[in-house]
């Protein structure tokens, strides 16, 4: 593999009726650049299902984290070679300060070579894409950079929330506010929340669905690349 050198969430019920008007760069990248420091301060460790996946990864494996955010998942398995990318330049800067091997990149055109990783994770990223076509394209990119026989972990927000969750959705396409500790609105992010089996239906025959699961308001799949 080529080596590169490198909250306070409040639900807004505004519907997104015209997905062609959703600009992911405007509604997601710019917001993450604006909130990068607060985001980093509020994200400390991987989710339990991510830890469970990474716990099974053999030592010295090569792991790719696409949409790595502040790099919290990359710090979990220090006995492996971890590489990441994120399309927020401010989050990339935070990762580099932690001495993580991270570059700026878009999930629709991931800046890694084919067959780069033994294991690839993509956590809470696909739900920011506004069209089914782009979600499929992103999954194909994840497959491209993962070796045959390797595995991919995907996690997305679920439409079906637990009764005690503060997130309760009335439609699948939503704008969600990010406010700072003082209640000042810093931006809105687009979310397409997935219904049961919707994520699995994006997977083609070049990958095998090893496991599908629901955990704490998220749908997840583990894929094996054929």
PDB file of C-alpha atoms in Angstrom:
ATOM      1  CA  UNK A   1       0.000   0.000   0.000  1.00  0.00           C
ATOM      2  CA  UNK A   2       1.282   3.453  -0.791  1.00  0.00           C
ATOM      3  CA  UNK A   3       1.913   5.290   2.500  1.00  0.00           C
ATOM      4  CA  UNK A   4       0.628   8.843   2.735  1.00  0.00           C
ATOM      5  CA  UNK A   5       2.263  11.438   4.994  1.00  0.00           C
ATOM      6  CA  UNK A   6       0.164  13.037   6.061  1.00  0.00           C
ATOM      7  CA  UNK A   7     -23.358  17.106  21.810  1.00  0.00           C
ATOM      8  CA  UNK A   8     -25.313  18.668  21.718  1.00  0.00           C
ATOM      9  CA  UNK A   9     -27.538  17.363  18.919  1.00  0.00           C
ATOM     10  CA  UNK A  10     -31.056  18.716  18.509  1.00  0.00           C
ATOM     11  CA  UNK A  11     -33.379  17.160  15.979  1.00  0.00           C
ATOM     12  CA  UNK A  12     -34.844  19.488  13.376  1.00  0.00           C
ATOM     13  CA  UNK A  13     -38.030  18.187  11.812  1.00  0.00           C
ATOM     14  CA  UNK A  14     -37.516  20.040   8.542  1.00  0.00           C
ATOM     15  CA  UNK A  15     -38.079  17.604   5.694  1.00  0.00           C
ATOM     16  CA  UNK A  16     -35.747  17.361   2.725  1.00  0.00           C
ATOM     17  CA  UNK A  17     -38.180  17.066  -0.141  1.00  0.00           C
ATOM     18  CA  UNK A  18     -35.781  17.690  -3.022  1.00  0.00           C
ATOM     19  CA  UNK A  19     -32.646  15.603  -2.546  1.00  0.00           C
ATOM     20  CA  UNK A  20     -31.106  17.088  -5.688  1.00  0.00           C
ATOM     21  CA  UNK A  21     -30.793  20.341  -3.745  1.00  0.00           C
ATOM     22  CA  UNK A  22     -28.758  18.764  -0.971  1.00  0.00           C
ATOM     23  CA  UNK A  23     -25.090  19.669  -1.306  1.00  0.00           C
ATOM     24  CA  UNK A  24     -23.117  17.347   0.942  1.00  0.00           C
ATOM     25  CA  UNK A  25     -20.093  19.638   0.877  1.00  0.00           C
ATOM     26  CA  UNK A  26     -22.148  22.607   2.014  1.00  0.00           C
ATOM     27  CA  UNK A  27     -24.293  20.817   4.586  1.00  0.00           C
ATOM     28  CA  UNK A  28     -21.738  18.418   6.033  1.00  0.00           C
ATOM     29  CA  UNK A  29     -18.122  19.316   5.292  1.00  0.00           C
ATOM     30  CA  UNK A  30     -18.476  22.986   6.171  1.00  0.00           C
ATOM     31  CA  UNK A  31     -20.277  22.158   9.409  1.00  0.00           C
ATOM     32  CA  UNK A  32     -17.664  19.617  10.472  1.00  0.00           C
ATOM     33  CA  UNK A  33     -14.935  22.152   9.753  1.00  0.00           C
ATOM     34  CA  UNK A  34     -16.769  24.638  11.974  1.00  0.00           C
ATOM     35  CA  UNK A  35     -17.380  22.219  14.852  1.00  0.00           C
ATOM     36  CA  UNK A  36     -14.140  20.214  14.665  1.00  0.00           C
ATOM     37  CA  UNK A  37     -12.770  21.269  18.070  1.00  0.00           C
ATOM     38  CA  UNK A  38     -16.043  20.637  19.910  1.00  0.00           C
ATOM     39  CA  UNK A  39     -16.493  17.373  18.015  1.00  0.00           C
ATOM     40  CA  UNK A  40     -13.054  16.231  19.121  1.00  0.00           C
ATOM     41  CA  UNK A  41     -13.779  17.130  22.739  1.00  0.00           C
ATOM     42  CA  UNK A  42     -16.982  15.059  22.738  1.00  0.00           C
ATOM     43  CA  UNK A  43     -15.678  11.890  21.045  1.00  0.00           C
ATOM     44  CA  UNK A  44     -13.426   9.819  23.289  1.00  0.00           C
ATOM     45  CA  UNK A  45     -13.654   6.137  22.418  1.00  0.00           C
ATOM     46  CA  UNK A  46     -15.107   3.804  19.774  1.00  0.00           C
ATOM     47  CA  UNK A  47     -18.688   2.581  19.992  1.00  0.00           C
ATOM     48  CA  UNK A  48     -18.984  -0.891  21.536  1.00  0.00           C
ATOM     49  CA  UNK A  49     -19.801  -2.588  18.226  1.00  0.00           C
ATOM     50  CA  UNK A  50     -16.711  -1.000  16.657  1.00  0.00           C
ATOM     51  CA  UNK A  51     -14.581  -2.265  19.524  1.00  0.00           C
ATOM     52  CA  UNK A  52     -16.064  -5.751  19.101  1.00  0.00           C
ATOM     53  CA  UNK A  53     -15.172  -5.724  15.401  1.00  0.00           C
ATOM     54  CA  UNK A  54     -11.649  -4.408  15.972  1.00  0.00           C
ATOM     55  CA  UNK A  55     -11.034  -6.872  18.816  1.00  0.00           C
ATOM     56  CA  UNK A  56     -11.194  -9.707  16.273  1.00  0.00           C
ATOM     57  CA  UNK A  57      -8.659  -8.131  13.918  1.00  0.00           C
ATOM     58  CA  UNK A  58      -5.303  -9.990  13.977  1.00  0.00           C
ATOM     59  CA  UNK A  59      -2.194  -8.155  15.113  1.00  0.00           C
ATOM     60  CA  UNK A  60      -0.260  -6.236  12.467  1.00  0.00           C
ATOM     61  CA  UNK A  61      -3.275  -6.026  10.158  1.00  0.00           C
ATOM     62  CA  UNK A  62      -3.727  -2.958   7.967  1.00  0.00           C
ATOM     63  CA  UNK A  63      -6.894  -1.071   8.916  1.00  0.00           C
ATOM     64  CA  UNK A  64      -8.528   1.746   6.972  1.00  0.00           C
ATOM     65  CA  UNK A  65     -10.911   4.184   8.670  1.00  0.00           C
ATOM     66  CA  UNK A  66     -12.904   6.103   6.076  1.00  0.00           C
ATOM     67  CA  UNK A  67     -14.570   9.160   7.558  1.00  0.00           C
ATOM     68  CA  UNK A  68     -12.270   8.850  10.550  1.00  0.00           C
ATOM     69  CA  UNK A  69     -13.352  12.087  12.249  1.00  0.00           C
ATOM     70  CA  UNK A  70     -11.038  12.870  15.160  1.00  0.00           C
ATOM     71  CA  UNK A  71      -9.303   9.503  14.878  1.00  0.00           C
ATOM     72  CA  UNK A  72     -10.746   7.894  18.003  1.00  0.00           C
ATOM     73  CA  UNK A  73     -11.156   4.511  16.278  1.00  0.00           C
ATOM     74  CA  UNK A  74      -7.601   4.596  14.943  1.00  0.00           C
ATOM     75  CA  UNK A  75      -6.185   4.757  18.458  1.00  0.00           C
ATOM     76  CA  UNK A  76      -7.886   1.543  19.574  1.00  0.00           C
ATOM     77  CA  UNK A  77      -5.602  -1.040  17.922  1.00  0.00           C
ATOM     78  CA  UNK A  78      -2.109   0.348  18.224  1.00  0.00           C
ATOM     79  CA  UNK A  79      -0.688  -3.064  17.341  1.00  0.00           C
ATOM     80  CA  UNK A  80      -2.060  -2.645  13.806  1.00  0.00           C
ATOM     81  CA  UNK A  81      -1.213  -0.260  10.977  1.00  0.00           C
ATOM     82  CA  UNK A  82      -3.968   2.339  10.903  1.00  0.00           C
ATOM     83  CA  UNK A  83      -4.699   4.731   8.049  1.00  0.00           C
ATOM     84  CA  UNK A  84      -7.571   7.160   7.789  1.00  0.00           C
ATOM     85  CA  UNK A  85      -9.170   9.823   5.678  1.00  0.00           C
ATOM     86  CA  UNK A  86     -11.818  12.455   6.270  1.00  0.00           C
ATOM     87  CA  UNK A  87     -13.181  15.219   4.068  1.00  0.00           C
ATOM     88  CA  UNK A  88     -13.013  17.789   6.875  1.00  0.00           C
ATOM     89  CA  UNK A  89      -9.632  19.493   6.716  1.00  0.00           C
ATOM     90  CA  UNK A  90     -10.024  20.671  10.313  1.00  0.00           C
ATOM     91  CA  UNK A  91     -10.605  17.134  11.587  1.00  0.00           C
ATOM     92  CA  UNK A  92      -7.611  15.963   9.558  1.00  0.00           C
ATOM     93  CA  UNK A  93      -5.492  18.608  11.298  1.00  0.00           C
ATOM     94  CA  UNK A  94      -6.656  17.286  14.677  1.00  0.00           C
ATOM     95  CA  UNK A  95      -5.700  13.732  13.670  1.00  0.00           C
ATOM     96  CA  UNK A  96      -2.267  14.837  12.505  1.00  0.00           C
ATOM     97  CA  UNK A  97      -1.644  16.509  15.871  1.00  0.00           C
ATOM     98  CA  UNK A  98      -2.267  13.068  17.390  1.00  0.00           C
ATOM     99  CA  UNK A  99       0.412  11.644  15.046  1.00  0.00           C
ATOM    100  CA  UNK A 100      -2.169   9.622  13.131  1.00  0.00           C
ATOM    101  CA  UNK A 101      -1.657   8.755   9.474  1.00  0.00           C
ATOM    102  CA  UNK A 102      -4.640  10.610   8.002  1.00  0.00           C
ATOM    103  CA  UNK A 103      -5.252  12.442   4.747  1.00  0.00           C
ATOM    104  CA  UNK A 104      -8.073  14.568   3.402  1.00  0.00           C
ATOM    105  CA  UNK A 105     -10.374  12.631   1.093  1.00  0.00           C
ATOM    106  CA  UNK A 106     -13.927  12.054  -0.108  1.00  0.00           C
ATOM    107  CA  UNK A 107     -15.700   8.721   0.339  1.00  0.00           C
ATOM    108  CA  UNK A 108     -16.937   8.919  -3.259  1.00  0.00           C
ATOM    109  CA  UNK A 109     -13.333   9.023  -4.466  1.00  0.00           C
ATOM    110  CA  UNK A 110     -11.252   7.510  -1.673  1.00  0.00           C
ATOM    111  CA  UNK A 111      -7.566   8.465  -2.052  1.00  0.00           C
ATOM    112  CA  UNK A 112      -6.150   4.993  -1.413  1.00  0.00           C
ATOM    113  CA  UNK A 113      -5.089   2.330  -3.878  1.00  0.00           C
ATOM    114  CA  UNK A 114      -7.047  -0.837  -4.602  1.00  0.00           C
ATOM    115  CA  UNK A 115      -6.595  -3.670  -2.100  1.00  0.00           C
ATOM    116  CA  UNK A 116      -4.968  -1.398   0.467  1.00  0.00           C
ATOM    117  CA  UNK A 117      -6.580  -2.729   3.637  1.00  0.00           C
ATOM    118  CA  UNK A 118      -7.191  -6.014   5.403  1.00  0.00           C
ATOM    119  CA  UNK A 119     -10.075  -4.413   7.299  1.00  0.00           C
ATOM    120  CA  UNK A 120     -12.013  -1.237   6.573  1.00  0.00           C
ATOM    121  CA  UNK A 121     -14.416   0.630   8.817  1.00  0.00           C
ATOM    122  CA  UNK A 122     -16.846   3.370   7.862  1.00  0.00           C
ATOM    123  CA  UNK A 123     -18.709   4.678  10.886  1.00  0.00           C
ATOM    124  CA  UNK A 124     -21.585   7.174  10.682  1.00  0.00           C
ATOM    125  CA  UNK A 125     -20.717   8.403   7.198  1.00  0.00           C
ATOM    126  CA  UNK A 126     -23.130   6.942   4.634  1.00  0.00           C
ATOM    127  CA  UNK A 127     -26.136   8.635   6.246  1.00  0.00           C
ATOM    128  CA  UNK A 128     -24.709  12.016   5.184  1.00  0.00           C
ATOM    129  CA  UNK A 129     -25.093  11.092   1.490  1.00  0.00           C
ATOM    130  CA  UNK A 130     -28.336  12.349  -0.009  1.00  0.00           C
ATOM    131  CA  UNK A 131     -28.901   9.854  -2.852  1.00  0.00           C
ATOM    132  CA  UNK A 132     -29.087   6.080  -3.118  1.00  0.00           C
ATOM    133  CA  UNK A 133     -26.686   6.248  -6.063  1.00  0.00           C
ATOM    134  CA  UNK A 134     -23.999   7.918  -3.960  1.00  0.00           C
ATOM    135  CA  UNK A 135     -24.487   5.457  -1.111  1.00  0.00           C
ATOM    136  CA  UNK A 136     -23.947   2.559  -3.520  1.00  0.00           C
ATOM    137  CA  UNK A 137     -20.933   4.309  -5.037  1.00  0.00           C
ATOM    138  CA  UNK A 138     -19.433   4.845  -1.580  1.00  0.00           C
ATOM    139  CA  UNK A 139     -19.821   1.163  -0.693  1.00  0.00           C
ATOM    140  CA  UNK A 140     -18.140   0.194  -3.964  1.00  0.00           C
ATOM    141  CA  UNK A 141     -15.247   2.497  -3.087  1.00  0.00           C
ATOM    142  CA  UNK A 142     -14.926   0.799   0.296  1.00  0.00           C
ATOM    143  CA  UNK A 143     -14.853  -2.569  -1.449  1.00  0.00           C
ATOM    144  CA  UNK A 144     -12.226  -1.328  -3.916  1.00  0.00           C
ATOM    145  CA  UNK A 145      -9.741  -0.402  -1.206  1.00  0.00           C
ATOM    146  CA  UNK A 146     -10.308  -3.614   0.785  1.00  0.00           C
ATOM    147  CA  UNK A 147      -8.439  -6.806  -0.059  1.00  0.00           C
ATOM    148  CA  UNK A 148     -10.303  -9.906  -1.198  1.00  0.00           C
ATOM    149  CA  UNK A 149     -11.118 -11.897   1.892  1.00  0.00           C
ATOM    150  CA  UNK A 150     -11.029  -8.716   3.929  1.00  0.00           C
ATOM    151  CA  UNK A 151     -13.912  -7.302   5.918  1.00  0.00           C
ATOM    152  CA  UNK A 152     -15.800  -4.006   6.028  1.00  0.00           C
ATOM    153  CA  UNK A 153     -17.779  -2.642   8.965  1.00  0.00           C
ATOM    154  CA  UNK A 154     -20.538  -0.150   8.097  1.00  0.00           C
ATOM    155  CA  UNK A 155     -22.653   1.761  10.627  1.00  0.00           C
ATOM    156  CA  UNK A 156     -25.450   4.255   9.936  1.00  0.00           C
ATOM    157  CA  UNK A 157     -28.115   6.005  11.969  1.00  0.00           C
ATOM    158  CA  UNK A 158     -31.409   4.110  12.113  1.00  0.00           C
ATOM    159  CA  UNK A 159     -34.894   5.440  11.470  1.00  0.00           C
ATOM    160  CA  UNK A 160     -36.136   3.017  14.117  1.00  0.00           C
ATOM    161  CA  UNK A 161     -35.058   4.500  17.439  1.00  0.00           C
ATOM    162  CA  UNK A 162     -35.490   3.095  20.908  1.00  0.00           C
ATOM    163  CA  UNK A 163     -38.418   4.544  22.909  1.00  0.00           C
ATOM    164  CA  UNK A 164     -36.157   6.403  25.346  1.00  0.00           C
ATOM    165  CA  UNK A 165     -33.960   7.920  22.625  1.00  0.00           C
ATOM    166  CA  UNK A 166     -33.923  11.695  22.246  1.00  0.00           C
ATOM    167  CA  UNK A 167     -33.813  11.117  18.492  1.00  0.00           C
ATOM    168  CA  UNK A 168     -37.247  10.266  17.152  1.00  0.00           C
ATOM    169  CA  UNK A 169     -37.646  10.619  13.396  1.00  0.00           C
ATOM    170  CA  UNK A 170     -40.831  11.274  11.438  1.00  0.00           C
ATOM    171  CA  UNK A 171     -39.161  11.034   8.025  1.00  0.00           C
ATOM    172  CA  UNK A 172     -35.937   9.583   6.651  1.00  0.00           C
ATOM    173  CA  UNK A 173     -34.363  12.779   5.351  1.00  0.00           C
ATOM    174  CA  UNK A 174     -33.605  15.358   8.007  1.00  0.00           C
ATOM    175  CA  UNK A 175     -31.594  18.407   8.937  1.00  0.00           C
ATOM    176  CA  UNK A 176     -30.053  18.072  12.383  1.00  0.00           C
ATOM    177  CA  UNK A 177     -28.686  21.033  14.300  1.00  0.00           C
ATOM    178  CA  UNK A 178     -25.340  21.213  16.024  1.00  0.00           C
ATOM    179  CA  UNK A 179     -25.296  23.699  18.885  1.00  0.00           C
ATOM    180  CA  UNK A 180     -22.405  24.605  21.141  1.00  0.00           C
ATOM    181  CA  UNK A 181     -22.536  24.443  24.924  1.00  0.00           C
ATOM    182  CA  UNK A 182     -24.084  27.910  25.034  1.00  0.00           C
ATOM    183  CA  UNK A 183     -26.868  26.876  22.685  1.00  0.00           C
ATOM    184  CA  UNK A 184     -25.520  28.788  19.700  1.00  0.00           C
ATOM    185  CA  UNK A 185     -26.360  27.091  16.398  1.00  0.00           C
ATOM    186  CA  UNK A 186     -23.137  26.327  14.542  1.00  0.00           C
ATOM    187  CA  UNK A 187     -24.678  24.533  11.597  1.00  0.00           C
ATOM    188  CA  UNK A 188     -27.070  21.911  10.262  1.00  0.00           C
ATOM    189  CA  UNK A 189     -26.088  18.529   8.898  1.00  0.00           C
ATOM    190  CA  UNK A 190     -28.072  16.438   6.444  1.00  0.00           C
ATOM    191  CA  UNK A 191     -28.966  12.901   7.564  1.00  0.00           C
ATOM    192  CA  UNK A 192     -30.688  10.116   5.669  1.00  0.00           C
ATOM    193  CA  UNK A 193     -31.690   7.695   8.432  1.00  0.00           C
ATOM    194  CA  UNK A 194     -31.883   4.073   7.321  1.00  0.00           C
ATOM    195  CA  UNK A 195     -34.833   1.735   7.750  1.00  0.00           C
ATOM    196  CA  UNK A 196     -34.375  -1.945   8.544  1.00  0.00           C
ATOM    197  CA  UNK A 197     -32.783  -3.907   5.628  1.00  0.00           C
ATOM    198  CA  UNK A 198     -32.181  -0.699   3.640  1.00  0.00           C
ATOM    199  CA  UNK A 199     -28.432  -0.877   4.179  1.00  0.00           C
ATOM    200  CA  UNK A 200     -28.279  -4.553   3.199  1.00  0.00           C
ATOM    201  CA  UNK A 201     -30.152  -3.795  -0.013  1.00  0.00           C
ATOM    202  CA  UNK A 202     -27.267  -1.588  -1.175  1.00  0.00           C
ATOM    203  CA  UNK A 203     -24.837  -4.536  -1.164  1.00  0.00           C
ATOM    204  CA  UNK A 204     -24.157  -6.373  -4.421  1.00  0.00           C
ATOM    205  CA  UNK A 205     -22.959  -9.937  -5.039  1.00  0.00           C
ATOM    206  CA  UNK A 206     -19.280  -8.972  -4.891  1.00  0.00           C
ATOM    207  CA  UNK A 207     -19.615  -8.866  -1.104  1.00  0.00           C
ATOM    208  CA  UNK A 208     -21.092 -11.283   1.405  1.00  0.00           C
ATOM    209  CA  UNK A 209     -23.132  -9.976   4.322  1.00  0.00           C
ATOM    210  CA  UNK A 210     -21.639 -11.811   7.297  1.00  0.00           C
ATOM    211  CA  UNK A 211     -23.653 -10.044   9.986  1.00  0.00           C
ATOM    212  CA  UNK A 212     -26.459  -7.502  10.210  1.00  0.00           C
ATOM    213  CA  UNK A 213     -27.277  -5.892  13.535  1.00  0.00           C
ATOM    214  CA  UNK A 214     -28.944  -3.053  15.392  1.00  0.00           C
ATOM    215  CA  UNK A 215     -27.209  -1.293  18.265  1.00  0.00           C
ATOM    216  CA  UNK A 216     -28.211   1.836  20.153  1.00  0.00           C
ATOM    217  CA  UNK A 217     -30.059   3.524  17.325  1.00  0.00           C
ATOM    218  CA  UNK A 218     -27.768   2.375  14.522  1.00  0.00           C
ATOM    219  CA  UNK A 219     -27.958  -0.244  11.798  1.00  0.00           C
ATOM    220  CA  UNK A 220     -24.752  -2.075  11.000  1.00  0.00           C
ATOM    221  CA  UNK A 221     -23.375  -4.708   8.657  1.00  0.00           C
ATOM    222  CA  UNK A 222     -20.132  -6.623   8.442  1.00  0.00           C
ATOM    223  CA  UNK A 223     -19.200  -7.455   4.857  1.00  0.00           C
ATOM    224  CA  UNK A 224     -16.687  -9.942   3.472  1.00  0.00           C
ATOM    225  CA  UNK A 225     -15.125  -8.997   0.142  1.00  0.00           C
ATOM    226  CA  UNK A 226     -15.239 -11.905  -2.303  1.00  0.00           C
TER     227      UNK A 226
END
